[in-house]
PDB file of C-alpha atoms and ligand atoms in Angstrom:
ATOM      1  CA  UNK A   1    -126.991 -92.559  99.088  1.00 89.00           C
ATOM      2  CA  UNK A   2    -125.758 -92.182 102.675  1.00 91.00           C
ATOM      3  CA  UNK A   3    -127.710 -88.810 103.363  1.00 90.00           C
ATOM      4  CA  UNK A   4    -130.705 -90.673 102.315  1.00 89.00           C
ATOM      5  CA  UNK A   5    -130.444 -93.813 104.287  1.00 92.00           C
ATOM      6  CA  UNK A   6    -129.397 -91.332 107.525  1.00 91.00           C
ATOM      7  CA  UNK A   7    -132.499 -89.466 106.825  1.00 88.00           C
ATOM      8  CA  UNK A   8    -134.865 -92.910 106.679  1.00 88.00           C
ATOM      9  CA  UNK A   9    -133.032 -94.003 109.882  1.00 91.00           C
ATOM     10  CA  UNK A  10    -133.359 -90.604 111.619  1.00 89.00           C
ATOM     11  CA  UNK A  11    -136.974 -90.453 110.543  1.00 86.00           C
ATOM     12  CA  UNK A  12    -137.702 -94.218 112.001  1.00 88.00           C
ATOM     13  CA  UNK A  13    -136.062 -93.282 115.347  1.00 88.00           C
ATOM     14  CA  UNK A  14    -138.305 -89.979 115.380  1.00 82.00           C
ATOM     15  CA  UNK A  15    -135.716 -87.351 115.502  1.00 83.00           C
ATOM     16  CA  UNK A  16    -136.419 -86.094 111.728  1.00 81.00           C
ATOM     17  CA  UNK A  17    -140.235 -85.718 110.494  1.00 75.00           C
ATOM     18  CA  UNK A  18    -140.164 -85.102 107.032  1.00 73.00           C
ATOM     19  CA  UNK A  19    -142.820 -82.657 105.977  1.00 74.00           C
ATOM     20  CA  UNK A  20    -144.191 -81.333 102.414  1.00 81.00           C
ATOM     21  CA  UNK A  21    -145.287 -78.005 102.198  1.00 87.00           C
ATOM     22  CA  UNK A  22    -147.774 -76.798  99.615  1.00 88.00           C
ATOM     23  CA  UNK A  23    -147.810 -73.191  98.309  1.00 88.00           C
ATOM     24  CA  UNK A  24    -150.572 -72.362 100.467  1.00 91.00           C
ATOM     25  CA  UNK A  25    -148.589 -73.159 103.499  1.00 90.00           C
ATOM     26  CA  UNK A  26    -145.802 -70.843 102.342  1.00 90.00           C
ATOM     27  CA  UNK A  27    -147.912 -68.077 101.625  1.00 91.00           C
ATOM     28  CA  UNK A  28    -149.311 -68.579 105.199  1.00 92.00           C
ATOM     29  CA  UNK A  29    -145.847 -68.483 106.715  1.00 92.00           C
ATOM     30  CA  UNK A  30    -144.902 -65.058 104.866  1.00 91.00           C
ATOM     31  CA  UNK A  31    -148.265 -63.808 106.064  1.00 92.00           C
ATOM     32  CA  UNK A  32    -147.121 -64.799 109.746  1.00 93.00           C
ATOM     33  CA  UNK A  33    -143.637 -63.812 109.345  1.00 90.00           C
ATOM     34  CA  UNK A  34    -144.820 -60.539 108.291  1.00 87.00           C
ATOM     35  CA  UNK A  35    -147.633 -59.632 110.892  1.00 89.00           C
ATOM     36  CA  UNK A  36    -145.699 -61.276 113.987  1.00 89.00           C
ATOM     37  CA  UNK A  37    -142.187 -61.777 113.263  1.00 88.00           C
ATOM     38  CA  UNK A  38    -139.868 -64.332 113.710  1.00 89.00           C
ATOM     39  CA  UNK A  39    -141.144 -65.169 117.395  1.00 92.00           C
ATOM     40  CA  UNK A  40    -144.317 -65.935 115.975  1.00 93.00           C
ATOM     41  CA  UNK A  41    -143.609 -68.056 112.697  1.00 91.00           C
ATOM     42  CA  UNK A  42    -141.026 -70.111 115.405  1.00 91.00           C
ATOM     43  CA  UNK A  43    -143.859 -70.709 117.834  1.00 92.00           C
ATOM     44  CA  UNK A  44    -146.480 -71.569 114.942  1.00 91.00           C
ATOM     45  CA  UNK A  45    -143.971 -73.662 113.400  1.00 89.00           C
ATOM     46  CA  UNK A  46    -143.925 -75.996 116.193  1.00 88.00           C
ATOM     47  CA  UNK A  47    -147.386 -75.836 117.207  1.00 88.00           C
ATOM     48  CA  UNK A  48    -149.065 -75.803 113.657  1.00 86.00           C
ATOM     49  CA  UNK A  49    -146.157 -77.463 111.978  1.00 83.00           C
ATOM     50  CA  UNK A  50    -146.242 -74.455 108.931  1.00 88.00           C
ATOM     51  CA  UNK A  51    -142.823 -73.785 107.305  1.00 90.00           C
ATOM     52  CA  UNK A  52    -139.942 -72.465 109.491  1.00 89.00           C
ATOM     53  CA  UNK A  53    -137.960 -69.197 108.648  1.00 88.00           C
ATOM     54  CA  UNK A  54    -135.185 -71.697 107.365  1.00 88.00           C
ATOM     55  CA  UNK A  55    -137.590 -73.381 104.952  1.00 88.00           C
ATOM     56  CA  UNK A  56    -139.031 -70.152 103.779  1.00 87.00           C
ATOM     57  CA  UNK A  57    -135.838 -68.575 102.782  1.00 83.00           C
ATOM     58  CA  UNK A  58    -134.775 -72.043 101.031  1.00 84.00           C
ATOM     59  CA  UNK A  59    -138.043 -71.807  99.272  1.00 80.00           C
ATOM     60  CA  UNK A  60    -139.028 -68.148  98.858  1.00 75.00           C
ATOM     61  CA  UNK A  61    -136.852 -65.219  97.181  1.00 71.00           C
ATOM     62  CA  UNK A  62    -136.961 -62.159  99.546  1.00 73.00           C
ATOM     63  CA  UNK A  63    -136.735 -58.749  98.217  1.00 71.00           C
ATOM     64  CA  UNK A  64    -134.932 -56.366 100.439  1.00 69.00           C
ATOM     65  CA  UNK A  65    -136.877 -53.013 100.659  1.00 72.00           C
ATOM     66  CA  UNK A  66    -135.054 -50.284 101.969  1.00 76.00           C
ATOM     67  CA  UNK A  67    -137.449 -47.636 102.687  1.00 82.00           C
ATOM     68  CA  UNK A  68    -136.557 -44.057 101.812  1.00 86.00           C
ATOM     69  CA  UNK A  69    -136.312 -41.288 104.185  1.00 86.00           C
ATOM     70  CA  UNK A  70    -136.979 -37.732 103.262  1.00 86.00           C
ATOM     71  CA  UNK A  71    -137.500 -36.534  99.576  1.00 88.00           C
ATOM     72  CA  UNK A  72    -136.725 -38.986  96.649  1.00 90.00           C
ATOM     73  CA  UNK A  73    -133.181 -37.895  95.318  1.00 89.00           C
ATOM     74  CA  UNK A  74    -131.247 -39.243  92.296  1.00 91.00           C
ATOM     75  CA  UNK A  75    -128.729 -40.678  95.304  1.00 90.00           C
ATOM     76  CA  UNK A  76    -131.571 -42.660  96.386  1.00 90.00           C
ATOM     77  CA  UNK A  77    -132.230 -44.393  92.647  1.00 93.00           C
ATOM     78  CA  UNK A  78    -128.437 -45.096  91.969  1.00 93.00           C
ATOM     79  CA  UNK A  79    -127.594 -46.572  95.572  1.00 90.00           C
ATOM     80  CA  UNK A  80    -130.210 -49.208  95.357  1.00 91.00           C
ATOM     81  CA  UNK A  81    -129.485 -50.157  91.862  1.00 92.00           C
ATOM     82  CA  UNK A  82    -126.286 -50.299  92.940  1.00 91.00           C
ATOM     83  CA  UNK A  83    -126.498 -52.028  96.065  1.00 87.00           C
ATOM     84  CA  UNK A  84    -129.733 -54.444  94.960  1.00 86.00           C
ATOM     85  CA  UNK A  85    -128.895 -55.037  91.417  1.00 89.00           C
ATOM     86  CA  UNK A  86    -125.386 -54.505  90.611  1.00 90.00           C
ATOM     87  CA  UNK A  87    -123.249 -55.679  93.564  1.00 87.00           C
ATOM     88  CA  UNK A  88    -124.871 -59.050  93.305  1.00 83.00           C
ATOM     89  CA  UNK A  89    -123.600 -59.579  89.821  1.00 84.00           C
ATOM     90  CA  UNK A  90    -120.006 -59.178  90.944  1.00 83.00           C
ATOM     91  CA  UNK A  91    -120.125 -62.051  92.702  1.00 77.00           C
ATOM     92  CA  UNK A  92    -121.433 -64.362  90.086  1.00 77.00           C
ATOM     93  CA  UNK A  93    -119.010 -65.825  87.508  1.00 77.00           C
ATOM     94  CA  UNK A  94    -121.366 -65.881  84.838  1.00 78.00           C
ATOM     95  CA  UNK A  95    -121.953 -62.281  82.999  1.00 79.00           C
ATOM     96  CA  UNK A  96    -125.654 -61.195  82.818  1.00 81.00           C
ATOM     97  CA  UNK A  97    -127.121 -61.759  79.615  1.00 85.00           C
ATOM     98  CA  UNK A  98    -128.393 -58.303  78.029  1.00 90.00           C
ATOM     99  CA  UNK A  99    -132.505 -57.920  78.229  1.00 92.00           C
ATOM    100  CA  UNK A 100    -134.998 -55.396  77.959  1.00 93.00           C
ATOM    101  CA  UNK A 101    -136.343 -53.783  81.469  1.00 94.00           C
ATOM    102  CA  UNK A 102    -139.469 -52.301  82.546  1.00 94.00           C
ATOM    103  CA  UNK A 103    -139.517 -49.655  85.443  1.00 95.00           C
ATOM    104  CA  UNK A 104    -142.776 -49.899  87.067  1.00 93.00           C
ATOM    105  CA  UNK A 105    -144.133 -47.312  89.490  1.00 93.00           C
ATOM    106  CA  UNK A 106    -147.403 -48.136  91.875  1.00 90.00           C
ATOM    107  CA  UNK A 107    -148.846 -47.357  95.484  1.00 90.00           C
ATOM    108  CA  UNK A 108    -149.053 -49.765  98.295  1.00 89.00           C
ATOM    109  CA  UNK A 109    -150.864 -49.396 101.511  1.00 90.00           C
ATOM    110  CA  UNK A 110    -149.509 -48.933 104.780  1.00 89.00           C
ATOM    111  CA  UNK A 111    -150.161 -48.207 108.303  1.00 89.00           C
ATOM    112  CA  UNK A 112    -150.352 -44.511 109.062  1.00 91.00           C
ATOM    113  CA  UNK A 113    -147.667 -44.107 111.577  1.00 90.00           C
ATOM    114  CA  UNK A 114    -144.135 -43.152 112.136  1.00 91.00           C
ATOM    115  CA  UNK A 115    -141.311 -45.724 113.285  1.00 90.00           C
ATOM    116  CA  UNK A 116    -137.615 -45.246 113.984  1.00 90.00           C
ATOM    117  CA  UNK A 117    -134.817 -46.788 112.015  1.00 87.00           C
ATOM    118  CA  UNK A 118    -131.993 -47.844 114.677  1.00 86.00           C
ATOM    119  CA  UNK A 119    -129.451 -48.079 111.805  1.00 85.00           C
ATOM    120  CA  UNK A 120    -129.671 -44.310 110.465  1.00 85.00           C
ATOM    121  CA  UNK A 121    -131.140 -42.950 113.632  1.00 89.00           C
ATOM    122  CA  UNK A 122    -133.982 -41.038 111.897  1.00 90.00           C
ATOM    123  CA  UNK A 123    -137.734 -41.519 111.988  1.00 92.00           C
ATOM    124  CA  UNK A 124    -139.867 -43.516 109.042  1.00 92.00           C
ATOM    125  CA  UNK A 125    -142.671 -42.573 107.876  1.00 92.00           C
ATOM    126  CA  UNK A 126    -143.175 -39.179 107.030  1.00 93.00           C
ATOM    127  CA  UNK A 127    -144.047 -38.090 103.326  1.00 93.00           C
ATOM    128  CA  UNK A 128    -141.810 -37.606 101.204  1.00 92.00           C
ATOM    129  CA  UNK A 129    -143.029 -34.922  99.430  1.00 91.00           C
ATOM    130  CA  UNK A 130    -143.481 -32.697 102.717  1.00 92.00           C
ATOM    131  CA  UNK A 131    -139.952 -33.785 104.482  1.00 89.00           C
ATOM    132  CA  UNK A 132    -137.664 -30.884 103.221  1.00 85.00           C
ATOM    133  CA  UNK A 133    -138.298 -28.318 105.995  1.00 83.00           C
ATOM    134  CA  UNK A 134    -138.261 -31.256 108.821  1.00 89.00           C
ATOM    135  CA  UNK A 135    -135.104 -32.671 110.615  1.00 90.00           C
ATOM    136  CA  UNK A 136    -136.165 -36.688 110.540  1.00 91.00           C
ATOM    137  CA  UNK A 137    -132.959 -37.097 112.497  1.00 91.00           C
ATOM    138  CA  UNK A 138    -133.521 -38.235 115.933  1.00 89.00           C
ATOM    139  CA  UNK A 139    -131.247 -37.586 118.668  1.00 86.00           C
ATOM    140  CA  UNK A 140    -133.108 -36.070 122.010  1.00 89.00           C
ATOM    141  CA  UNK A 141    -136.393 -35.290 123.109  1.00 92.00           C
ATOM    142  CA  UNK A 142    -136.491 -31.702 121.605  1.00 92.00           C
ATOM    143  CA  UNK A 143    -136.161 -33.183 117.928  1.00 91.00           C
ATOM    144  CA  UNK A 144    -138.843 -35.568 118.357  1.00 91.00           C
ATOM    145  CA  UNK A 145    -141.252 -32.951 119.792  1.00 93.00           C
ATOM    146  CA  UNK A 146    -140.222 -30.519 116.807  1.00 93.00           C
ATOM    147  CA  UNK A 147    -141.325 -33.584 114.214  1.00 92.00           C
ATOM    148  CA  UNK A 148    -144.748 -33.967 116.340  1.00 93.00           C
ATOM    149  CA  UNK A 149    -145.086 -30.476 115.978  1.00 93.00           C
ATOM    150  CA  UNK A 150    -145.033 -30.207 112.375  1.00 92.00           C
ATOM    151  CA  UNK A 151    -147.150 -33.117 111.832  1.00 93.00           C
ATOM    152  CA  UNK A 152    -149.581 -31.479 113.964  1.00 94.00           C
ATOM    153  CA  UNK A 153    -149.557 -28.128 112.138  1.00 93.00           C
ATOM    154  CA  UNK A 154    -149.654 -29.895 108.993  1.00 91.00           C
ATOM    155  CA  UNK A 155    -146.264 -28.490 107.471  1.00 91.00           C
ATOM    156  CA  UNK A 156    -145.759 -32.426 106.824  1.00 91.00           C
ATOM    157  CA  UNK A 157    -147.791 -35.455 106.962  1.00 92.00           C
ATOM    158  CA  UNK A 158    -147.964 -39.619 107.579  1.00 94.00           C
ATOM    159  CA  UNK A 159    -147.845 -41.580 104.665  1.00 92.00           C
ATOM    160  CA  UNK A 160    -150.802 -43.196 103.678  1.00 91.00           C
ATOM    161  CA  UNK A 161    -149.159 -45.174 101.033  1.00 92.00           C
ATOM    162  CA  UNK A 162    -145.594 -46.142  99.636  1.00 92.00           C
ATOM    163  CA  UNK A 163    -144.825 -44.863  96.362  1.00 92.00           C
ATOM    164  CA  UNK A 164    -142.692 -47.996  94.861  1.00 92.00           C
ATOM    165  CA  UNK A 165    -140.527 -47.841  91.891  1.00 94.00           C
ATOM    166  CA  UNK A 166    -139.300 -50.830  90.924  1.00 93.00           C
ATOM    167  CA  UNK A 167    -137.300 -52.222  87.949  1.00 94.00           C
ATOM    168  CA  UNK A 168    -138.438 -55.479  86.366  1.00 92.00           C
ATOM    169  CA  UNK A 169    -136.479 -57.702  83.699  1.00 92.00           C
ATOM    170  CA  UNK A 170    -138.118 -59.197  80.627  1.00 90.00           C
ATOM    171  CA  UNK A 171    -137.735 -62.875  80.908  1.00 86.00           C
ATOM    172  CA  UNK A 172    -137.648 -63.476  84.210  1.00 82.00           C
ATOM    173  CA  UNK A 173    -139.789 -62.602  87.606  1.00 77.00           C
ATOM    174  CA  UNK A 174    -137.303 -60.526  89.674  1.00 82.00           C
ATOM    175  CA  UNK A 175    -138.360 -57.197  90.378  1.00 86.00           C
ATOM    176  CA  UNK A 176    -136.033 -54.670  92.422  1.00 89.00           C
ATOM    177  CA  UNK A 177    -137.880 -51.728  94.225  1.00 90.00           C
ATOM    178  CA  UNK A 178    -135.751 -48.302  93.889  1.00 90.00           C
ATOM    179  CA  UNK A 179    -136.980 -46.693  95.851  1.00 86.00           C
ATOM    180  CA  UNK A 180    -139.878 -46.970  98.245  1.00 90.00           C
ATOM    181  CA  UNK A 181    -140.893 -43.632  99.832  1.00 92.00           C
ATOM    182  CA  UNK A 182    -144.292 -42.817 102.139  1.00 93.00           C
ATOM    183  CA  UNK A 183    -146.562 -40.647 100.523  1.00 93.00           C
ATOM    184  CA  UNK A 184    -149.454 -38.493 101.398  1.00 91.00           C
ATOM    185  CA  UNK A 185    -150.684 -38.543  97.570  1.00 88.00           C
ATOM    186  CA  UNK A 186    -150.035 -34.875  97.070  1.00 90.00           C
ATOM    187  CA  UNK A 187    -147.238 -35.033  93.997  1.00 88.00           C
ATOM    188  CA  UNK A 188    -148.187 -33.126  90.698  1.00 92.00           C
ATOM    189  CA  UNK A 189    -147.869 -34.993  87.360  1.00 93.00           C
ATOM    190  CA  UNK A 190    -144.581 -32.886  86.903  1.00 93.00           C
ATOM    191  CA  UNK A 191    -143.469 -34.013  90.142  1.00 92.00           C
ATOM    192  CA  UNK A 192    -144.091 -37.601  89.705  1.00 92.00           C
ATOM    193  CA  UNK A 193    -142.428 -37.517  85.888  1.00 94.00           C
ATOM    194  CA  UNK A 194    -139.698 -35.678  87.192  1.00 94.00           C
ATOM    195  CA  UNK A 195    -139.234 -38.633  89.550  1.00 94.00           C
ATOM    196  CA  UNK A 196    -139.427 -41.163  86.906  1.00 95.00           C
ATOM    197  CA  UNK A 197    -136.876 -39.226  84.576  1.00 95.00           C
ATOM    198  CA  UNK A 198    -134.719 -39.570  87.634  1.00 95.00           C
ATOM    199  CA  UNK A 199    -135.032 -43.299  87.649  1.00 95.00           C
ATOM    200  CA  UNK A 200    -134.519 -43.761  83.974  1.00 96.00           C
ATOM    201  CA  UNK A 201    -131.077 -41.492  84.240  1.00 95.00           C
ATOM    202  CA  UNK A 202    -129.987 -43.307  87.207  1.00 95.00           C
ATOM    203  CA  UNK A 203    -130.299 -46.793  85.019  1.00 95.00           C
ATOM    204  CA  UNK A 204    -127.578 -45.247  82.424  1.00 94.00           C
ATOM    205  CA  UNK A 205    -125.239 -43.344  85.109  1.00 95.00           C
ATOM    206  CA  UNK A 206    -125.077 -46.513  87.079  1.00 94.00           C
ATOM    207  CA  UNK A 207    -124.212 -48.515  83.834  1.00 93.00           C
ATOM    208  CA  UNK A 208    -126.971 -50.405  84.627  1.00 94.00           C
ATOM    209  CA  UNK A 209    -127.812 -49.757  80.448  1.00 94.00           C
ATOM    210  CA  UNK A 210    -124.293 -51.394  79.359  1.00 93.00           C
ATOM    211  CA  UNK A 211    -124.275 -54.197  81.907  1.00 92.00           C
ATOM    212  CA  UNK A 212    -127.681 -55.458  81.907  1.00 93.00           C
ATOM    213  CA  UNK A 213    -130.013 -54.056  79.078  1.00 93.00           C
ATOM    214  CA  UNK A 214    -132.159 -50.608  78.130  1.00 94.00           C
ATOM    215  CA  UNK A 215    -135.340 -49.540  79.753  1.00 95.00           C
ATOM    216  CA  UNK A 216    -138.036 -50.620  77.289  1.00 93.00           C
ATOM    217  CA  UNK A 217    -141.190 -49.304  79.160  1.00 93.00           C
ATOM    218  CA  UNK A 218    -142.307 -47.587  81.992  1.00 94.00           C
ATOM    219  CA  UNK A 219    -145.532 -49.116  83.295  1.00 93.00           C
ATOM    220  CA  UNK A 220    -148.462 -47.668  85.534  1.00 90.00           C
ATOM    221  CA  UNK A 221    -151.662 -48.628  86.925  1.00 82.00           C
ATOM    222  CA  UNK A 222    -154.801 -46.310  86.175  1.00 75.00           C
ATOM    223  CA  UNK A 223    -153.537 -43.636  88.187  1.00 83.00           C
ATOM    224  CA  UNK A 224    -154.395 -40.266  86.914  1.00 86.00           C
ATOM    225  CA  UNK A 225    -151.413 -38.487  88.310  1.00 89.00           C
ATOM    226  CA  UNK A 226    -148.956 -40.756  86.658  1.00 89.00           C
ATOM    227  CA  UNK A 227    -151.131 -40.819  83.147  1.00 87.00           C
ATOM    228  CA  UNK A 228    -150.884 -37.053  82.969  1.00 90.00           C
ATOM    229  CA  UNK A 229    -147.154 -36.294  84.506  1.00 92.00           C
ATOM    230  CA  UNK A 230    -145.835 -39.279  81.738  1.00 92.00           C
ATOM    231  CA  UNK A 231    -147.911 -38.196  78.955  1.00 90.00           C
ATOM    232  CA  UNK A 232    -145.634 -35.555  77.865  1.00 89.00           C
ATOM    233  CA  UNK A 233    -142.154 -37.087  77.980  1.00 89.00           C
ATOM    234  CA  UNK A 234    -143.075 -40.673  76.989  1.00 92.00           C
ATOM    235  CA  UNK A 235    -145.661 -40.052  74.163  1.00 91.00           C
ATOM    236  CA  UNK A 236    -143.894 -36.908  72.559  1.00 91.00           C
ATOM    237  CA  UNK A 237    -142.012 -38.821  69.378  1.00 91.00           C
ATOM    238  CA  UNK A 238    -143.645 -41.190  66.992  1.00 90.00           C
ATOM    239  CA  UNK A 239    -141.739 -44.123  66.494  1.00 89.00           C
ATOM    240  CA  UNK A 240    -139.039 -43.678  63.774  1.00 89.00           C
ATOM    241  CA  UNK A 241    -139.537 -45.237  60.353  1.00 87.00           C
ATOM    242  CA  UNK A 242    -135.917 -46.967  60.653  1.00 88.00           C
ATOM    243  CA  UNK A 243    -136.244 -48.700  63.657  1.00 85.00           C
ATOM    244  CA  UNK A 244    -136.754 -52.437  64.196  1.00 81.00           C
ATOM    245  CA  UNK A 245    -139.793 -52.171  66.096  1.00 81.00           C
ATOM    246  CA  UNK A 246    -141.491 -49.775  63.460  1.00 86.00           C
ATOM    247  CA  UNK A 247    -142.303 -52.850  60.889  1.00 84.00           C
ATOM    248  CA  UNK A 248    -144.110 -54.971  63.798  1.00 82.00           C
ATOM    249  CA  UNK A 249    -145.999 -51.926  65.503  1.00 81.00           C
ATOM    250  CA  UNK A 250    -147.473 -50.069  62.360  1.00 83.00           C
ATOM    251  CA  UNK A 251    -149.553 -53.610  61.657  1.00 84.00           C
ATOM    252  CA  UNK A 252    -151.058 -53.281  64.849  1.00 81.00           C
ATOM    253  CA  UNK A 253    -154.354 -51.331  64.375  1.00 79.00           C
ATOM    254  CA  UNK A 254    -155.557 -49.362  67.540  1.00 76.00           C
ATOM    255  CA  UNK A 255    -152.102 -48.990  69.108  1.00 78.00           C
ATOM    256  CA  UNK A 256    -150.297 -45.662  68.922  1.00 82.00           C
ATOM    257  CA  UNK A 257    -146.771 -45.391  68.023  1.00 88.00           C
ATOM    258  CA  UNK A 258    -146.107 -43.039  70.207  1.00 90.00           C
ATOM    259  CA  UNK A 259    -142.522 -43.114  72.415  1.00 91.00           C
ATOM    260  CA  UNK A 260    -139.881 -41.423  74.536  1.00 92.00           C
ATOM    261  CA  UNK A 261    -136.436 -40.520  74.877  1.00 91.00           C
ATOM    262  CA  UNK A 262    -134.717 -43.694  73.462  1.00 89.00           C
ATOM    263  CA  UNK A 263    -138.251 -45.264  72.109  1.00 89.00           C
ATOM    264  CA  UNK A 264    -139.303 -46.084  75.868  1.00 92.00           C
ATOM    265  CA  UNK A 265    -143.234 -46.597  75.726  1.00 90.00           C
ATOM    266  CA  UNK A 266    -145.655 -46.043  78.263  1.00 90.00           C
ATOM    267  CA  UNK A 267    -147.474 -49.369  79.443  1.00 87.00           C
ATOM    268  CA  UNK A 268    -150.929 -49.008  81.401  1.00 79.00           C
ATOM    269  CA  UNK A 269    -152.360 -51.926  83.397  1.00 72.00           C
ATOM    270  CA  UNK A 270    -154.695 -53.607  81.470  1.00 67.00           C
ATOM    271  CA  UNK A 271    -157.377 -54.265  83.949  1.00 67.00           C
ATOM    272  CA  UNK A 272    -157.570 -50.031  83.611  1.00 63.00           C
ATOM    273  CA  UNK A 273    -157.715 -50.485  79.612  1.00 63.00           C
ATOM    274  CA  UNK A 274    -160.599 -53.022  79.937  1.00 64.00           C
ATOM    275  CA  UNK A 275    -162.413 -51.104  82.559  1.00 63.00           C
ATOM    276  CA  UNK A 276    -162.490 -48.310  80.046  1.00 60.00           C
ATOM    277  CA  UNK A 277    -163.546 -50.410  77.453  1.00 60.00           C
ATOM    278  CA  UNK A 278    -166.249 -51.514  79.041  1.00 58.00           C
ATOM    279  CA  UNK A 279    -167.009 -48.333  80.336  1.00 56.00           C
ATOM    280  CA  UNK A 280    -167.781 -47.297  76.751  1.00 54.00           C
ATOM    281  CA  UNK A 281    -169.473 -50.538  75.785  1.00 57.00           C
ATOM    282  CA  UNK A 282    -171.904 -50.020  79.124  1.00 57.00           C
ATOM    283  CA  UNK A 283    -172.658 -47.042  77.597  1.00 58.00           C
ATOM    284  CA  UNK A 284    -173.511 -47.948  73.954  1.00 54.00           C
ATOM    285  CA  UNK A 285    -175.902 -50.636  75.489  1.00 52.00           C
ATOM    286  CA  UNK A 286    -177.807 -47.796  77.368  1.00 55.00           C
ATOM    287  CA  UNK A 287    -178.153 -46.061  73.966  1.00 57.00           C
ATOM    288  CA  UNK A 288    -179.195 -48.963  72.297  1.00 56.00           C
ATOM    289  CA  UNK A 289    -181.904 -49.658  74.711  1.00 53.00           C
ATOM    290  CA  UNK A 290    -183.413 -46.249  74.554  1.00 55.00           C
ATOM    291  CA  UNK A 291    -183.559 -46.146  70.986  1.00 56.00           C
ATOM    292  CA  UNK A 292    -185.688 -49.209  71.172  1.00 56.00           C
ATOM    293  CA  UNK A 293    -187.953 -47.540  73.873  1.00 56.00           C
ATOM    294  CA  UNK A 294    -188.336 -44.780  71.297  1.00 57.00           C
ATOM    295  CA  UNK A 295    -189.180 -46.957  68.473  1.00 55.00           C
ATOM    296  CA  UNK A 296    -191.647 -48.319  70.534  1.00 53.00           C
ATOM    297  CA  UNK A 297    -193.176 -45.481  71.372  1.00 57.00           C
ATOM    298  CA  UNK A 298    -193.262 -44.183  67.808  1.00 55.00           C
ATOM    299  CA  UNK A 299    -194.092 -47.714  66.227  1.00 51.00           C
ATOM    300  CA  UNK A 300    -197.793 -48.324  64.569  1.00 47.00           C
ATOM    301  CA  UNK A 301    -200.000 -50.289  66.774  1.00 45.00           C
ATOM    302  CA  UNK A 302    -200.910 -53.470  65.884  1.00 40.00           C
ATOM    303  CA  UNK A 303    -197.294 -53.401  64.259  1.00 39.00           C
ATOM    304  CA  UNK A 304    -195.720 -57.110  65.232  1.00 38.00           C
ATOM    305  CA  UNK A 305    -191.991 -56.346  66.548  1.00 34.00           C
TER     306      UNK A 305
HETATM  307 ZN1   ZN B 401    -147.253 -34.570 102.734  1.00 62.98          ZN
END
């Protein structure tokens, strides 16, 4: 009660200005912070009364994304799972409830430019597919020139998109990127399948499988490379007759029973499935119109349609 009355007194004395923020205000503040950083957010907070960084941190859960340098390695998955998912659990007094998880993969547009990470002393933004032969550690002018020459000769590229592989938990909205790497979109289906296998294996080797629960599915959008790459190892077996899932799944016509190792299913974005369905619906519609047109050409004169 004392805190509340103090606040009311502060408001009367004009030293505290209570503000109610909507979701739109929070979104605007996040956008300002992403584009202009803390300095712009502080300036606009004072001038336009949009939420401050402190309010943002209080109302919004930020996800820390460690940008991957070099080719994606199994160690990137294990480090990110340890640091962003398992380490925070150790400070929690409650043991986490077991649940199913989905590993999802997608691309996000990024600025096509190189940057410098002072902590790692490395150049960021080079595609992970072709960074094997490039020393990304920047220690003098010669090393910077060497990277420029490799970019100019086409041995490596600036990333056009970031490939993000993340873990989400069924039953809540958490999402943890493990990892995010610049990409020049030149992966083969086999390479992207190997990367996903590393992610699934890392979930087991770090102990996350036992502590948090198994991976239930791998989700992807309509990307053709992912679809082809995941097809061979995630649709290779038919769901076992004795599996508890079988009784439910076998009653759903139109859905297949194919799974990967550990009964992991391959999930596609619904948007692309609907697109596919509307494509065939469109073709059937055109075929109907054409048949009707042929009928009108061949029907007897004077016949009323
Ligand atoms: Zn490349």
